[in-house]
Short mmCIF file of C-alpha atoms in Angstrom, two decimals:
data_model
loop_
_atom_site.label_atom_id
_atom_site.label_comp_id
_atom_site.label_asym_id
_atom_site.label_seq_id
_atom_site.Cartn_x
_atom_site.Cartn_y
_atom_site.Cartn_z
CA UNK A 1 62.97 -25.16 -27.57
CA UNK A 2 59.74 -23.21 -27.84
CA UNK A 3 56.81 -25.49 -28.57
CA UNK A 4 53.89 -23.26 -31.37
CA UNK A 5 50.67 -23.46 -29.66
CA UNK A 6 48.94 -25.28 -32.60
CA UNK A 7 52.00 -28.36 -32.08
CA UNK A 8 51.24 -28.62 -28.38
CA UNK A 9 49.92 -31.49 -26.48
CA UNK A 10 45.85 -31.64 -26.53
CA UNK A 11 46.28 -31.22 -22.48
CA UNK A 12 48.13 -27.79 -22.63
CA UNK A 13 46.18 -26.49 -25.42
CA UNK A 14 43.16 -26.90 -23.00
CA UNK A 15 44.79 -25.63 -20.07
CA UNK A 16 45.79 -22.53 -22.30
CA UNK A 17 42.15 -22.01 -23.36
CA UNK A 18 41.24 -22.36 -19.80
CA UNK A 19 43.19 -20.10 -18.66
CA UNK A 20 42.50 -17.49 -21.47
CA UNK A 21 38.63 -17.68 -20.54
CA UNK A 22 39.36 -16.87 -17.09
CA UNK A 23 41.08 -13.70 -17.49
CA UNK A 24 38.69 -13.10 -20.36
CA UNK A 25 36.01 -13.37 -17.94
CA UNK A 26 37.67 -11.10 -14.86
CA UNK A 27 38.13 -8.57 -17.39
CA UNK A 28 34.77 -7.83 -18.34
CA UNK A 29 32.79 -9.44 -15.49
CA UNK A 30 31.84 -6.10 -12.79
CA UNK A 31 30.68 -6.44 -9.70
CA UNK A 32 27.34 -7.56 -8.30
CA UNK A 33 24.72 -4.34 -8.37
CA UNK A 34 23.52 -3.61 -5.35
CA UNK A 35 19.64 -4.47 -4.72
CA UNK A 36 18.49 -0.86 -5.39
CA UNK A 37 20.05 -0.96 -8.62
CA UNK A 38 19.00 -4.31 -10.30
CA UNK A 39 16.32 -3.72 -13.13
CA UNK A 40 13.01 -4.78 -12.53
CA UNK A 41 11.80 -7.89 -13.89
CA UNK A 42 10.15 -7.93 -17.34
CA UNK A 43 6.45 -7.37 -17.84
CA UNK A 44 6.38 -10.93 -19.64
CA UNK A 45 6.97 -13.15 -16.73
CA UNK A 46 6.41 -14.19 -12.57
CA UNK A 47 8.76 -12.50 -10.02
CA UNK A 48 9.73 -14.92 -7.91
CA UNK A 49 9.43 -12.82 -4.08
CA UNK A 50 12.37 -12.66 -2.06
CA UNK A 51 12.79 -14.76 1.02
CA UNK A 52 11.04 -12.19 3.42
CA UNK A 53 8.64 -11.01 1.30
CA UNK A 54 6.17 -13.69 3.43
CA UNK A 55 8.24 -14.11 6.14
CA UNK A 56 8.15 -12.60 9.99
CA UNK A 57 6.86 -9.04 10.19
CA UNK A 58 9.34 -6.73 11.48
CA UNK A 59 8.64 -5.91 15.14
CA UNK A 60 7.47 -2.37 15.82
CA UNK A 61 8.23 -0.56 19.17
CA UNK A 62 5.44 -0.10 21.05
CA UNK A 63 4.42 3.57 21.22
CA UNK A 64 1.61 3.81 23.93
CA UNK A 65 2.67 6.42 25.69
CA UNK A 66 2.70 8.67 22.64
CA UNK A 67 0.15 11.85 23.30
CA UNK A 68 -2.88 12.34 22.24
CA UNK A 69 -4.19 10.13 19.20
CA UNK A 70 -3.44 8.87 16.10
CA UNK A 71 -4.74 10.54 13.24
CA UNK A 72 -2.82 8.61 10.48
CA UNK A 73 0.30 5.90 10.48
CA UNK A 74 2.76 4.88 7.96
CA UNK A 75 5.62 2.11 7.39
CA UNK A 76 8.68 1.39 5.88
CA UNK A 77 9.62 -1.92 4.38
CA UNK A 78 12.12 -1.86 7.06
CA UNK A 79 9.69 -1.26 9.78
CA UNK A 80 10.42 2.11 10.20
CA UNK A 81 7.51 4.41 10.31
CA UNK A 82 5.65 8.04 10.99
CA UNK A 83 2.95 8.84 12.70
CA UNK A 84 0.26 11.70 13.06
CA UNK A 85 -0.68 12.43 16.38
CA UNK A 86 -3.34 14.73 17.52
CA UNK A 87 -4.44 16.47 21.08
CA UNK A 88 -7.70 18.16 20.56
CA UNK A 89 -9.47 20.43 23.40
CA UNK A 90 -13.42 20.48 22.66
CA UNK A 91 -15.76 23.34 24.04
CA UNK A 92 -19.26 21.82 23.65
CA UNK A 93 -20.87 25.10 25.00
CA UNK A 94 -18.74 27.08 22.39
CA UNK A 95 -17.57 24.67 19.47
CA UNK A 96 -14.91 27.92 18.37
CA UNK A 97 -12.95 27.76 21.15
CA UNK A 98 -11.95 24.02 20.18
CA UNK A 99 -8.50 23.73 19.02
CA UNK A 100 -6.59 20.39 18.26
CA UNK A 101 -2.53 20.45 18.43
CA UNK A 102 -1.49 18.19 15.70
CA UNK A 103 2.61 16.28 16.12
CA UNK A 104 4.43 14.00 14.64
CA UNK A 105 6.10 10.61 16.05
CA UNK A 106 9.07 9.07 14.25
CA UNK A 107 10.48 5.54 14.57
CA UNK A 108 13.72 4.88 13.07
CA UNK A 109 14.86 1.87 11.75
CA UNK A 110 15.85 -0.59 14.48
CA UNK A 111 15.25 2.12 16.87
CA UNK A 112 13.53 1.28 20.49
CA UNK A 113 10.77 4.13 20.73
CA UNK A 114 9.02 6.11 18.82
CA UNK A 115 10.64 9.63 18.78
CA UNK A 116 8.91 13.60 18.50
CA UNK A 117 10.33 15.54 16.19
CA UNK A 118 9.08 18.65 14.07
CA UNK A 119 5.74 19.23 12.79
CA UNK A 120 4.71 21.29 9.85
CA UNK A 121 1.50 21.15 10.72
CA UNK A 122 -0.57 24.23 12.01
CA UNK A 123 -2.78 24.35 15.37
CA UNK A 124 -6.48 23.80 14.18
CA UNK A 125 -9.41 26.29 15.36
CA UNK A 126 -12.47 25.79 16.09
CA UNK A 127 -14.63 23.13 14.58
CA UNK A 128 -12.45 22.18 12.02
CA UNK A 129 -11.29 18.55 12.04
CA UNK A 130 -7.71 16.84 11.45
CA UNK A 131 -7.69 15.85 8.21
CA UNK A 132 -4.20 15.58 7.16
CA UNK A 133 -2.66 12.78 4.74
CA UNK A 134 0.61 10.93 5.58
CA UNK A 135 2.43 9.19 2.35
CA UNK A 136 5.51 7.47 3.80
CA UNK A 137 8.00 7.13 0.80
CA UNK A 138 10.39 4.99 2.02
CA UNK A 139 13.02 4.91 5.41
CA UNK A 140 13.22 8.30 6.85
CA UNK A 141 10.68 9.54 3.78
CA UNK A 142 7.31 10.73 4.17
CA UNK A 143 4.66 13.35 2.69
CA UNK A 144 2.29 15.21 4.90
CA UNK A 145 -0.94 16.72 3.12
CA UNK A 146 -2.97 19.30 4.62
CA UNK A 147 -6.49 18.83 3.54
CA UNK A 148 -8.63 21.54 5.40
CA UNK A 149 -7.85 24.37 7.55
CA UNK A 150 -6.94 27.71 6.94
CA UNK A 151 -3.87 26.50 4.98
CA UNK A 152 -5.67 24.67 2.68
CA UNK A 153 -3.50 22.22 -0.16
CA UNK A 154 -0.36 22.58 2.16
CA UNK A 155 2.17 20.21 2.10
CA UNK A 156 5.66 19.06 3.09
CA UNK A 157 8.28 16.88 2.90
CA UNK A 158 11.04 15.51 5.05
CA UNK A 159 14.18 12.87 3.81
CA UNK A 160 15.62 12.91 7.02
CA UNK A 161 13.01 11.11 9.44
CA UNK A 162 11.31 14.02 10.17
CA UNK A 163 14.20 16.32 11.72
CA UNK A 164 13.52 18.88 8.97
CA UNK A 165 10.36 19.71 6.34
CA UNK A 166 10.54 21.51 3.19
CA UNK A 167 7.04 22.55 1.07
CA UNK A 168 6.79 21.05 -1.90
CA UNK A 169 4.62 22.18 -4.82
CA UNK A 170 1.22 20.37 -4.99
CA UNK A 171 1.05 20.25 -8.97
CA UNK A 172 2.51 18.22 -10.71
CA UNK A 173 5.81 17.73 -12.20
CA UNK A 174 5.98 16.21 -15.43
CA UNK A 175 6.13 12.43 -16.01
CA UNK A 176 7.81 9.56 -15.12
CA UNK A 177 8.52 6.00 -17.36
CA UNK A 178 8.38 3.88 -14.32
CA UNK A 179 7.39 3.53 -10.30
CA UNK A 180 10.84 4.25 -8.41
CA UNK A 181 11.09 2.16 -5.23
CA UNK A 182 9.17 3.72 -2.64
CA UNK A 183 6.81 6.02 -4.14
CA UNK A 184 2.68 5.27 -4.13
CA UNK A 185 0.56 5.41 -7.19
CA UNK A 186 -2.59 7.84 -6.76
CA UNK A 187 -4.43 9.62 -9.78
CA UNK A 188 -4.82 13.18 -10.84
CA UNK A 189 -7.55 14.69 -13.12
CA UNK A 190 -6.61 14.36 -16.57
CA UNK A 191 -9.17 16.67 -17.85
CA UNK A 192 -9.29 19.77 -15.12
CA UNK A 193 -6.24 19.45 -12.93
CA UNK A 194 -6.14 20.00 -9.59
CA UNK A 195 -10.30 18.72 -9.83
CA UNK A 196 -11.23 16.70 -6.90
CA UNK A 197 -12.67 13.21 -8.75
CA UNK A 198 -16.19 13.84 -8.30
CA UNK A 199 -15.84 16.57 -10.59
CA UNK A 200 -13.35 14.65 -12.81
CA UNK A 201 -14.72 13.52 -16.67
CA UNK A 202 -11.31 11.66 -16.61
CA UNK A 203 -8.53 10.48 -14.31
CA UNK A 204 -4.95 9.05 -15.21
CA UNK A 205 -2.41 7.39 -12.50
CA UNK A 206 0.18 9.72 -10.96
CA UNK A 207 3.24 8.85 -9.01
CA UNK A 208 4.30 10.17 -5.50
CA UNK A 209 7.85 10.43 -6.01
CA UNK A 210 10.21 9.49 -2.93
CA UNK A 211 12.78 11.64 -4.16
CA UNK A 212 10.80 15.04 -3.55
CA UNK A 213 7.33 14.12 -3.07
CA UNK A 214 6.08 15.40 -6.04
CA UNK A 215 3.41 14.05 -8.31
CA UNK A 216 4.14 12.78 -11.93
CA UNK A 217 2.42 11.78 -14.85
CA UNK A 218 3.20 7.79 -15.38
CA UNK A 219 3.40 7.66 -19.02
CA UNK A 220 1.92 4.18 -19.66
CA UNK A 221 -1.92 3.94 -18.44
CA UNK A 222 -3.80 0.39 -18.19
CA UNK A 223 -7.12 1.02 -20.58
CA UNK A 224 -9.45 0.33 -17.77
CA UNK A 225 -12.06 3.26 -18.02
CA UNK A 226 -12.39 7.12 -17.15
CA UNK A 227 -11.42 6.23 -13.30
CA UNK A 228 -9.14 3.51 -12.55
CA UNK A 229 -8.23 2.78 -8.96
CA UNK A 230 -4.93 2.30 -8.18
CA UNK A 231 -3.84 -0.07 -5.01
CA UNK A 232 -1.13 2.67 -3.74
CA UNK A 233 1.85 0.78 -2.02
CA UNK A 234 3.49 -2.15 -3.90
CA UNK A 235 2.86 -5.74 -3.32
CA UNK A 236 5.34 -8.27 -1.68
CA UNK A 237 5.73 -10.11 -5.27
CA UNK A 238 6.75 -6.59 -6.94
CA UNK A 239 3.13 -6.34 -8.53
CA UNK A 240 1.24 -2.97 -9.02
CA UNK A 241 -2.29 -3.17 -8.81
CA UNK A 242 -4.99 -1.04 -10.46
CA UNK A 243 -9.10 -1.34 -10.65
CA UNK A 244 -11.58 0.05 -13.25
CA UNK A 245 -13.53 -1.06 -15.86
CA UNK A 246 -13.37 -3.11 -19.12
CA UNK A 247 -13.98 0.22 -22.02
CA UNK A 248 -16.12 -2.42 -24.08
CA UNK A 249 -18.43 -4.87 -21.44
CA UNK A 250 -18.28 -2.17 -18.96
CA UNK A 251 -17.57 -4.68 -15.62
CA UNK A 252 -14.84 -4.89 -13.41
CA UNK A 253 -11.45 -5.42 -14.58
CA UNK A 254 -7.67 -4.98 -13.39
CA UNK A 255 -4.53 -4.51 -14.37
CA UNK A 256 -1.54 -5.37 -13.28
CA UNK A 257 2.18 -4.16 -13.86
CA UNK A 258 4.88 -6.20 -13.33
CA UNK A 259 7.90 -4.08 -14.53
CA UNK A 260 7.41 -1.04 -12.31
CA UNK A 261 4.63 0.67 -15.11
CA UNK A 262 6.46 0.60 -17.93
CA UNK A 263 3.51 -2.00 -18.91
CA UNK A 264 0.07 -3.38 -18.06
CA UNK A 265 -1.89 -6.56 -18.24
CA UNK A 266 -5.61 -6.05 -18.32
CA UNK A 267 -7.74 -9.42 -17.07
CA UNK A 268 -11.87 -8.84 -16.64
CA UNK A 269 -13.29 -10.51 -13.15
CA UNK A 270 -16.02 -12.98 -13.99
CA UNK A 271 -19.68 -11.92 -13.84
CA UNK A 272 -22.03 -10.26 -15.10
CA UNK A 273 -21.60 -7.10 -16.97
CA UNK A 274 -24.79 -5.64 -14.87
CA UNK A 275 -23.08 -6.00 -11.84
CA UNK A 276 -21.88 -2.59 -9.64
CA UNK A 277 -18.59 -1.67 -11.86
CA UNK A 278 -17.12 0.49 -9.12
CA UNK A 279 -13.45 -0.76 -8.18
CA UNK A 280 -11.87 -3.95 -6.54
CA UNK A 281 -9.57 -4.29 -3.55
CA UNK A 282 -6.23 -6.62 -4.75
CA UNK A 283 -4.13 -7.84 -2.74
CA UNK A 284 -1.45 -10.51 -3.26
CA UNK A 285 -0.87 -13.64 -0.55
CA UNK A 286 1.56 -16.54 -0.33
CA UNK A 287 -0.45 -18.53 -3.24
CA UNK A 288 -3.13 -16.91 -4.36
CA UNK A 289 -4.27 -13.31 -5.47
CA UNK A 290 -7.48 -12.03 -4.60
CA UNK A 291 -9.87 -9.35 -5.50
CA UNK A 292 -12.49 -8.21 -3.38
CA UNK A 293 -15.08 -6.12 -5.95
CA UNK A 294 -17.58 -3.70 -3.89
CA UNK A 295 -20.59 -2.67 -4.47
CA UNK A 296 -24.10 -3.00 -2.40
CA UNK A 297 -26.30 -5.91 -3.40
CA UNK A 298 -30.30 -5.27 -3.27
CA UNK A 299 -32.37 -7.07 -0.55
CA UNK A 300 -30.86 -7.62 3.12
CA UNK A 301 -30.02 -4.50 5.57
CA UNK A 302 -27.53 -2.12 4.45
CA UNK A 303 -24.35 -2.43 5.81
CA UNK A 304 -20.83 -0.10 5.39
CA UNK A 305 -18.20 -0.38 2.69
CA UNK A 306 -20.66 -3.41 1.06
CA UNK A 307 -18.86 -6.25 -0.93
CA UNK A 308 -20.40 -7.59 -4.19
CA UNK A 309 -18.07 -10.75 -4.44
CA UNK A 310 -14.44 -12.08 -4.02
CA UNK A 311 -12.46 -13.01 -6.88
CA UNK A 312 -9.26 -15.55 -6.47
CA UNK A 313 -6.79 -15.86 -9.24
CA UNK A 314 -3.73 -18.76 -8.69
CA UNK A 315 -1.62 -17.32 -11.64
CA UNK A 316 -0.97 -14.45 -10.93
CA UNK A 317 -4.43 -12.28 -12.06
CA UNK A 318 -4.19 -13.98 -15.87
CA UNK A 319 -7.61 -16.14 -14.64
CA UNK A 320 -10.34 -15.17 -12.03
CA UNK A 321 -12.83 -17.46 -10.45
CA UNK A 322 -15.25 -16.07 -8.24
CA UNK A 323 -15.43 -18.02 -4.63
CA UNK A 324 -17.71 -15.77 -2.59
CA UNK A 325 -21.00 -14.28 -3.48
CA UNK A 326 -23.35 -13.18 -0.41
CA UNK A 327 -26.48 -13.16 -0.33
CA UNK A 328 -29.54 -11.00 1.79
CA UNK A 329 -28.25 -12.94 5.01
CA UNK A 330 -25.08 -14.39 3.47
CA UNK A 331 -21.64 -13.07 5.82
CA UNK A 332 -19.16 -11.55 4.97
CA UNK A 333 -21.71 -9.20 3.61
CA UNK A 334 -19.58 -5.93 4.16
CA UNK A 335 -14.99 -5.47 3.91
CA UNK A 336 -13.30 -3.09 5.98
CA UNK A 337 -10.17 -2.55 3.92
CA UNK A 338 -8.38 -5.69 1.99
CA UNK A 339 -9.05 -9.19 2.58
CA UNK A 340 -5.82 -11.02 4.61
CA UNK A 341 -4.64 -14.00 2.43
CA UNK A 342 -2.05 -17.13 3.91
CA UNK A 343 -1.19 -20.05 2.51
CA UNK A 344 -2.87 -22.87 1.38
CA UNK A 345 -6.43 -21.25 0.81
CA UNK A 346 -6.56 -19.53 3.80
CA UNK A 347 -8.23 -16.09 3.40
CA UNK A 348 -9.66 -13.32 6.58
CA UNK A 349 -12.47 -10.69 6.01
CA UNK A 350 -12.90 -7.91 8.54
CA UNK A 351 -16.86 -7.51 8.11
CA UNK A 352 -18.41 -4.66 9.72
CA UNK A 353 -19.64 -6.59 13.19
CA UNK A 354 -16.90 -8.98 13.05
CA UNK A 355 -13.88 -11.24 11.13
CA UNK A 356 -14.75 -14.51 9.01
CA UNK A 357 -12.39 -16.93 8.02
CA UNK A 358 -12.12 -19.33 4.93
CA UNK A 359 -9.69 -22.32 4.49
CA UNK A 360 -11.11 -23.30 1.24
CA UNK A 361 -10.25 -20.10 -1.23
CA UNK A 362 -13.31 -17.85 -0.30
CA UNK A 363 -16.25 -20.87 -0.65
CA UNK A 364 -17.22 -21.03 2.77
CA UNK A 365 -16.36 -18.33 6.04
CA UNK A 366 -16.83 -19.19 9.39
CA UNK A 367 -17.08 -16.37 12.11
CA UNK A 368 -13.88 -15.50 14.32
CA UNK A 369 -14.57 -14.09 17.65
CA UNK A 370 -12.04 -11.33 17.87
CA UNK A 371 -14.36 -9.15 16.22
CA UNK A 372 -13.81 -6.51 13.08
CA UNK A 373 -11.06 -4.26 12.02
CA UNK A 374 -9.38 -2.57 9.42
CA UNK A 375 -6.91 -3.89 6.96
CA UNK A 376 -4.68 -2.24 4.88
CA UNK A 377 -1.40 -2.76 2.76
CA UNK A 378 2.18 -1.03 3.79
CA UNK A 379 5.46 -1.91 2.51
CA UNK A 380 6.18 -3.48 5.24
CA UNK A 381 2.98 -6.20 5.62
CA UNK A 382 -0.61 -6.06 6.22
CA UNK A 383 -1.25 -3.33 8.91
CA UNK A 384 -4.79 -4.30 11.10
CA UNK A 385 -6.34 -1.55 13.43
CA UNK A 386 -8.62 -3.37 15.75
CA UNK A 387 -9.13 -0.21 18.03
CA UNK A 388 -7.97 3.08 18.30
CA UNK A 389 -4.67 2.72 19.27
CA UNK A 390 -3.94 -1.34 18.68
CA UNK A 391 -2.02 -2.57 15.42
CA UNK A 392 -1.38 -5.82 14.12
CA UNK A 393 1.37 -6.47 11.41
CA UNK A 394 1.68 -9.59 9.09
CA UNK A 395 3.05 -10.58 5.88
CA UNK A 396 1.75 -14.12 5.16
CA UNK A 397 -1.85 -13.72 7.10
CA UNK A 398 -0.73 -16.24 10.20
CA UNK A 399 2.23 -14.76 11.90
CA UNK A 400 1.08 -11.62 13.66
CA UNK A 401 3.47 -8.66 15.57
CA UNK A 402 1.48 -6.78 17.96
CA UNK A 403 2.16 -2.96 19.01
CA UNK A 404 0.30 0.35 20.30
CA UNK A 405 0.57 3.93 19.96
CA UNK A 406 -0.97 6.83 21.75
CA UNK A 407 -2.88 4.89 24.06
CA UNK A 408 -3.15 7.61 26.44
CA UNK A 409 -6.80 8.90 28.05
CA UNK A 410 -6.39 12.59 27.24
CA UNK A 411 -6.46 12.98 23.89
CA UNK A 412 -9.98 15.17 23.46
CA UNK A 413 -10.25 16.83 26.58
CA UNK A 414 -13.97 18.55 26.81
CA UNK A 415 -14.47 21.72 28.60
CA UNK A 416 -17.65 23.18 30.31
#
């Protein structure tokens, strides 16, 4: 005899309703999105990095045979990367019979060696210098800019490591509600486009796209002056970073974007509102964020790329305290590039005459003897040039990968 559901036993009526919520559930449960596809996390709260976002650099093939020298050098998150090389012949009894052949290297992901494949880029004449820009967009994506030369505002683009280029259109392209994965933020002129800055009344944050490499308008803009600075790659929390100033004290400020810019937080960095108000360096370690604000302080000798004070925030940018303030004779006086943070209030500064160290946040440095370098951010870690052609990669400011490129002897050859 058939038993109605509401007269069953208690212990079948909750296997039944069991059972109902699991084919409830496998009907409109889909599969897990892939990484690329997630949304990004919400403006109002942390991001919690992934488990290599401080872990082991990748390890980059070494690349020393490569000819002639590097001119500029890009990475991947994945440790793939491009490189501009450049041979240059000079004639120092007749400077216009100089020329300079200009290449580009490759290194595919997980690949052995670094790789020669097509160049867009023109022979140079002459006197003038190699001054072109590499963006790399992502695996196999870059952007090559040609800033001088007879071709002047060339560029190209390549999605397939560098086996093919295409030009792409230098102006830019409408806008964009968000920072696809990838990309770099720079800054146009809002007022006169196509105006270098110095000639800008008013700049607004672009993005390089890594689907075409062309420029759009991001539609949300942190209020943080006529010229905000934007840090250009990504952090390894998922943070964008920009600099400027506050539109009513006038100091230093940031902002920060923590949904791809869709939105901004703006936080002002303590001191006073007399201070340089140029732009700060960010940069995001294992525990701490830091800001390194530049400007040239009076008194002392003058020293390159001068820095006014270091900032450390331990929630995320919402609160600033200033650790470091030189004086005439105080060092670190001077910051080639960003500041190198680890864990636990450890914190590097490539000085112009040599590296410091602090274990305490920024209060106190003591000298390294390795000497200086330069720092900078790329999606795959913390990329330090110590010479010409030796590079040092890191993602939590302890664990170091070593490799070289173009370490060969001819690449200016002078002629009599």
């Amino acid at each position: 005899m058939r038993v109605p559901a509401s007269r069953a036993p208690a212990p079948l009526r909750a296997l039944v309703a069991l059972l109902l919520a699991w084919l409830l559930a496998a009907c409109t449960t889909g599969p897990e999105p892939a990484p690329d596809a997630r949304p990004a996390p919400s403006g109002g709260g942390e991001r919690t990095p992934g488990a290599g976002a401080f872990g082991d650099p990748p390890d980059i093939a070494d690349g020393a045979g490569l000819p002639g020298w590097v001119a500029d050098l890009g990475l991947a998150a994945d440790g793939s990367g491009f490189a501009l090389l450049a041979e240059c012949v000079d004639d120092a009894a007749r400077p216009e019979n100089g020329f300079c052949r200009q290449r580009v290297a490759v290194l595919d992901r997980g690949a052995p060696r670094w790789e020669l494949r097509a160049s867009p880029l023109p022979e140079l004449r002459g006197t003038a210098g190699v001054s072109a820009i590499l963006s790399v967009l992502g695996p196999g994506r870059a952007l090559i800019e040609d800033g001088r030369g007879e071709r002047t505002g060339r560029s190209w683009f390549t999605a397939d490591g560098g086996r093919n280029w295409r030009p792409t259109d230098p102006r830019t392209a409408g806008r964009t509600p968000e920072i696809p994965r990838g990309a770099r933020l720079t800054t146009e002129c809002a007022t006169d486009p196509g105006a270098p800055a110095e000639r800008c009344a008013r700049e607004r944050l672009a993005v390089v796209s890594p689907s075409d490499g062309r420029r759009r308008t991001l539609v949300r803009q942190p209020l943080l002056g006529a010229h905000p600075i934007p840090m250009t790659v990504v952090e390894p929390d998922g943070s964008w970073w920009v600099s400027g100033t506050d539109p009513l004290t006038g100091g230093p400020a940031v902002a920060v974007s923590r949904d791809a810019g869709r939105g901004w937080t703006v936080s002002r960095l303590p001191g006073p509102a007399d201070g340089p108000g140029r732009h700060a360096r960010i940069v995001v370690g294992p525990d701490a964020v830091y800001a390194a604000e530049m400007g040239e302080r009076p008194g002392g000798e003058p020293v390159k790329n001068p820095l006014w004070a270091l900032h450390r925030s331990r929630d995320g940018g919402r609160n600033w305290q200033r650790t470091w303030t030189p004086g005439a004779a105080d060092e670190p006086r001077s910051l080639h590039g960003l500041p190198v943070p680890g864990p636990g209030g450890r914190v590097e500064i490539a000085a112009q005459w040599s590296g410091y160290r602090s274990l305490d946040g920024g209060r106190t440095f003591r000298e390294l003897d390795d000497g200086s370098a330069h720092v900078r951010r790329t999606p795959a870690g913390l990329l330090r040039e110590r010479s010409r052609c030796r590079y040092e990669l890191t993602r939590d400011g302890v664990r170091w990968t070593e490799f070289s490129l173009a370490c060969g002897d001819d690449a200016i050859v002078g002629t009599s």
